[in-house]
Amino acid sequence: MMRNFVLLVLTLFSIGETADPESDGWIKTTLGDKKVEFDLENEALEIKTDSAAGSREFVHISVFSDSESLMGSIGIQWTITGLDPTYTLGYCLDVDAPFSKSLPAGDEKIWRITISKTAEDIEFTIHCNDEEMASVKFSEVCNLDGWKSKWVDNGKLQKIQFTRFSVAADYYRAYKPDNAEDDVKEDDVKEDDVKDDEDDCKTTYTCLNGSITVAAKHLLMFPSLLVASLIAGLF
């Protein structure tokens, strides 16, 4: 029975280490024709990617009004090796635009797209891992005629669609200023847990007792595993 319990504890720890990627508000992107309600005028959009430099992958988002009229699009493109990624603004720019500086190192990135809209203009800002990469006003950069009738006069920026080209977009969520603070708090908690575990494990008994306590907490979160453990204990 003790052997079964130890196996259960190890299983529970492995579950804790492979956190659900859709936690913390993250939603798996669905590519294609599906339109998602998202108020870009009042909420910044965060997108999680893990594309490598030179992968030629895209994030491509179509933006629609509350009446589902196409207003424009926003894109990020990982170009060929040796060239920095670029961004696009459909119905505004007729060419890709460079970011103001090099992207943060590493493949895993969280992008934040913020749009501030007035009756006459739109200000577009994009961050990558909390670093500002571009901030422009449409009235100053758009070189396509009719940008204002599309982006400004066409209604509210109310819906988004990850097109079939948007293979780089893994997850998305509405940005909340406390997202980063929560991540920091979680890291602090993990460090405290490690210290407590080191103190508890000075004796075999207290270390095992601590493992039992942690396992019990996980069992409360996963009732099906509690039933499985009880059944296993009978054999």
PDB file of N, CA and C in Angstrom, residues 89-127:
ATOM      1  N   LEU A  89       0.177  46.499 -40.682  1.00  0.00           N
ATOM      2  CA  LEU A  89      -1.114  47.089 -40.333  1.00  0.00           C
ATOM      3  C   LEU A  89      -1.950  47.153 -41.607  1.00  0.00           C
ATOM      4  N   GLY A  90      -2.868  46.204 -41.746  1.00  0.00           N
ATOM      5  CA  GLY A  90      -3.694  46.150 -42.936  1.00  0.00           C
ATOM      6  C   GLY A  90      -4.609  47.357 -43.059  1.00  0.00           C
ATOM      7  N   TYR A  91      -4.828  47.833 -44.290  1.00  0.00           N
ATOM      8  CA  TYR A  91      -5.610  49.042 -44.584  1.00  0.00           C
ATOM      9  C   TYR A  91      -4.965  50.292 -43.990  1.00  0.00           C
ATOM     10  N   CYS A  92      -3.657  50.203 -43.732  1.00  0.00           N
ATOM     11  CA  CYS A  92      -2.901  51.370 -43.254  1.00  0.00           C
ATOM     12  C   CYS A  92      -1.566  51.434 -43.984  1.00  0.00           C
ATOM     13  N   LEU A  93      -0.764  50.385 -43.869  1.00  0.00           N
ATOM     14  CA  LEU A  93       0.553  50.345 -44.499  1.00  0.00           C
ATOM     15  C   LEU A  93       0.556  49.373 -45.670  1.00  0.00           C
ATOM     16  N   ASP A  94       1.237  49.737 -46.742  1.00  0.00           N
ATOM     17  CA  ASP A  94       1.336  48.834 -47.886  1.00  0.00           C
ATOM     18  C   ASP A  94       2.628  48.020 -47.866  1.00  0.00           C
ATOM     19  N   VAL A  95       3.440  48.192 -46.807  1.00  0.00           N
ATOM     20  CA  VAL A  95       4.670  47.418 -46.653  1.00  0.00           C
ATOM     21  C   VAL A  95       4.823  47.034 -45.181  1.00  0.00           C
ATOM     22  N   ASP A  96       5.671  46.013 -44.939  1.00  0.00           N
ATOM     23  CA  ASP A  96       5.986  45.649 -43.561  1.00  0.00           C
ATOM     24  C   ASP A  96       6.803  46.762 -42.911  1.00  0.00           C
ATOM     25  N   ALA A  97       6.608  46.935 -41.616  1.00  0.00           N
ATOM     26  CA  ALA A  97       7.333  47.977 -40.883  1.00  0.00           C
ATOM     27  C   ALA A  97       8.292  47.328 -39.878  1.00  0.00           C
ATOM     28  N   PRO A  98       9.481  47.896 -39.721  1.00  0.00           N
ATOM     29  CA  PRO A  98      10.433  47.338 -38.745  1.00  0.00           C
ATOM     30  C   PRO A  98      10.085  47.776 -37.327  1.00  0.00           C
ATOM     31  N   PHE A  99      10.454  46.961 -36.368  1.00  0.00           N
ATOM     32  CA  PHE A  99      10.313  47.366 -34.972  1.00  0.00           C
ATOM     33  C   PHE A  99      11.395  48.393 -34.644  1.00  0.00           C
ATOM     34  N   SER A 100      11.177  49.128 -33.575  1.00  0.00           N
ATOM     35  CA  SER A 100      12.108  50.206 -33.223  1.00  0.00           C
ATOM     36  C   SER A 100      13.432  49.685 -32.667  1.00  0.00           C
ATOM     37  N   LYS A 101      13.451  48.403 -32.256  1.00  0.00           N
ATOM     38  CA  LYS A 101      14.699  47.815 -31.753  1.00  0.00           C
ATOM     39  C   LYS A 101      14.608  46.298 -31.878  1.00  0.00           C
ATOM     40  N   SER A 102      15.710  45.635 -31.592  1.00  0.00           N
ATOM     41  CA  SER A 102      15.750  44.180 -31.688  1.00  0.00           C
ATOM     42  C   SER A 102      14.856  43.550 -30.624  1.00  0.00           C
ATOM     43  N   LEU A 103      14.297  42.402 -30.964  1.00  0.00           N
ATOM     44  CA  LEU A 103      13.416  41.716 -30.032  1.00  0.00           C
ATOM     45  C   LEU A 103      14.200  41.144 -28.855  1.00  0.00           C
ATOM     46  N   PRO A 104      13.542  40.953 -27.723  1.00  0.00           N
ATOM     47  CA  PRO A 104      14.197  40.289 -26.589  1.00  0.00           C
ATOM     48  C   PRO A 104      14.679  38.893 -26.995  1.00  0.00           C
ATOM     49  N   ALA A 105      15.712  38.426 -26.330  1.00  0.00           N
ATOM     50  CA  ALA A 105      16.299  37.129 -26.663  1.00  0.00           C
ATOM     51  C   ALA A 105      15.339  35.988 -26.326  1.00  0.00           C
ATOM     52  N   GLY A 106      15.535  34.857 -26.994  1.00  0.00           N
ATOM     53  CA  GLY A 106      14.732  33.672 -26.722  1.00  0.00           C
ATOM     54  C   GLY A 106      13.530  33.564 -27.651  1.00  0.00           C
ATOM     55  N   ASP A 107      13.013  32.335 -27.769  1.00  0.00           N
ATOM     56  CA  ASP A 107      11.877  32.094 -28.660  1.00  0.00           C
ATOM     57  C   ASP A 107      10.540  32.387 -27.988  1.00  0.00           C
ATOM     58  N   GLU A 108      10.420  32.103 -26.700  1.00  0.00           N
ATOM     59  CA  GLU A 108       9.150  32.292 -26.007  1.00  0.00           C
ATOM     60  C   GLU A 108       8.929  33.782 -25.734  1.00  0.00           C
ATOM     61  N   LYS A 109       7.814  34.285 -26.255  1.00  0.00           N
ATOM     62  CA  LYS A 109       7.532  35.715 -26.134  1.00  0.00           C
ATOM     63  C   LYS A 109       6.055  35.946 -25.831  1.00  0.00           C
ATOM     64  N   ILE A 110       5.798  37.026 -25.128  1.00  0.00           N
ATOM     65  CA  ILE A 110       4.431  37.492 -24.902  1.00  0.00           C
ATOM     66  C   ILE A 110       4.322  38.886 -25.512  1.00  0.00           C
ATOM     67  N   TRP A 111       3.455  39.004 -26.509  1.00  0.00           N
ATOM     68  CA  TRP A 111       3.227  40.259 -27.207  1.00  0.00           C
ATOM     69  C   TRP A 111       2.009  40.954 -26.613  1.00  0.00           C
ATOM     70  N   ARG A 112       2.069  42.259 -26.554  1.00  0.00           N
ATOM     71  CA  ARG A 112       0.913  43.034 -26.077  1.00  0.00           C
ATOM     72  C   ARG A 112       0.581  44.121 -27.096  1.00  0.00           C
ATOM     73  N   ILE A 113      -0.627  44.069 -27.622  1.00  0.00           N
ATOM     74  CA  ILE A 113      -1.086  45.026 -28.622  1.00  0.00           C
ATOM     75  C   ILE A 113      -2.101  45.962 -27.973  1.00  0.00           C
ATOM     76  N   THR A 114      -1.800  47.244 -28.015  1.00  0.00           N
ATOM     77  CA  THR A 114      -2.663  48.250 -27.396  1.00  0.00           C
ATOM     78  C   THR A 114      -3.108  49.258 -28.445  1.00  0.00           C
ATOM     79  N   ILE A 115      -4.393  49.522 -28.500  1.00  0.00           N
ATOM     80  CA  ILE A 115      -4.939  50.485 -29.458  1.00  0.00           C
ATOM     81  C   ILE A 115      -5.720  51.559 -28.713  1.00  0.00           C
ATOM     82  N   SER A 116      -5.347  52.793 -28.960  1.00  0.00           N
ATOM     83  CA  SER A 116      -6.056  53.946 -28.394  1.00  0.00           C
ATOM     84  C   SER A 116      -6.724  54.690 -29.549  1.00  0.00           C
ATOM     85  N   LYS A 117      -8.052  54.756 -29.510  1.00  0.00           N
ATOM     86  CA  LYS A 117      -8.809  55.294 -30.642  1.00  0.00           C
ATOM     87  C   LYS A 117      -9.554  56.558 -30.252  1.00  0.00           C
ATOM     88  N   THR A 118      -9.477  57.560 -31.132  1.00  0.00           N
ATOM     89  CA  THR A 118     -10.255  58.789 -30.974  1.00  0.00           C
ATOM     90  C   THR A 118     -11.158  58.935 -32.201  1.00  0.00           C
ATOM     91  N   ALA A 119     -11.866  60.034 -32.266  1.00  0.00           N
ATOM     92  CA  ALA A 119     -12.766  60.267 -33.401  1.00  0.00           C
ATOM     93  C   ALA A 119     -12.003  60.555 -34.684  1.00  0.00           C
ATOM     94  N   GLU A 120     -10.707  60.859 -34.573  1.00  0.00           N
ATOM     95  CA  GLU A 120      -9.923  61.233 -35.741  1.00  0.00           C
ATOM     96  C   GLU A 120      -8.708  60.359 -36.004  1.00  0.00           C
ATOM     97  N   ASP A 121      -8.297  59.588 -35.018  1.00  0.00           N
ATOM     98  CA  ASP A 121      -7.008  58.914 -35.161  1.00  0.00           C
ATOM     99  C   ASP A 121      -6.968  57.640 -34.336  1.00  0.00           C
ATOM    100  N   ILE A 122      -5.919  56.842 -34.568  1.00  0.00           N
ATOM    101  CA  ILE A 122      -5.638  55.633 -33.794  1.00  0.00           C
ATOM    102  C   ILE A 122      -4.160  55.623 -33.442  1.00  0.00           C
ATOM    103  N   GLU A 123      -3.868  55.336 -32.191  1.00  0.00           N
ATOM    104  CA  GLU A 123      -2.486  55.138 -31.762  1.00  0.00           C
ATOM    105  C   GLU A 123      -2.286  53.658 -31.486  1.00  0.00           C
ATOM    106  N   PHE A 124      -1.298  53.087 -32.129  1.00  0.00           N
ATOM    107  CA  PHE A 124      -1.017  51.654 -32.060  1.00  0.00           C
ATOM    108  C   PHE A 124       0.311  51.439 -31.349  1.00  0.00           C
ATOM    109  N   THR A 125       0.300  50.590 -30.314  1.00  0.00           N
ATOM    110  CA  THR A 125       1.523  50.293 -29.562  1.00  0.00           C
ATOM    111  C   THR A 125       1.648  48.787 -29.412  1.00  0.00           C
ATOM    112  N   ILE A 126       2.862  48.293 -29.586  1.00  0.00           N
ATOM    113  CA  ILE A 126       3.098  46.862 -29.415  1.00  0.00           C
ATOM    114  C   ILE A 126       4.311  46.652 -28.509  1.00  0.00           C
ATOM    115  N   HIS A 127       4.124  45.788 -27.516  1.00  0.00           N
ATOM    116  CA  HIS A 127       5.200  45.408 -26.594  1.00  0.00           C
ATOM    117  C   HIS A 127       5.567  43.947 -26.819  1.00  0.00           C
TER     118      HIS A 127
END
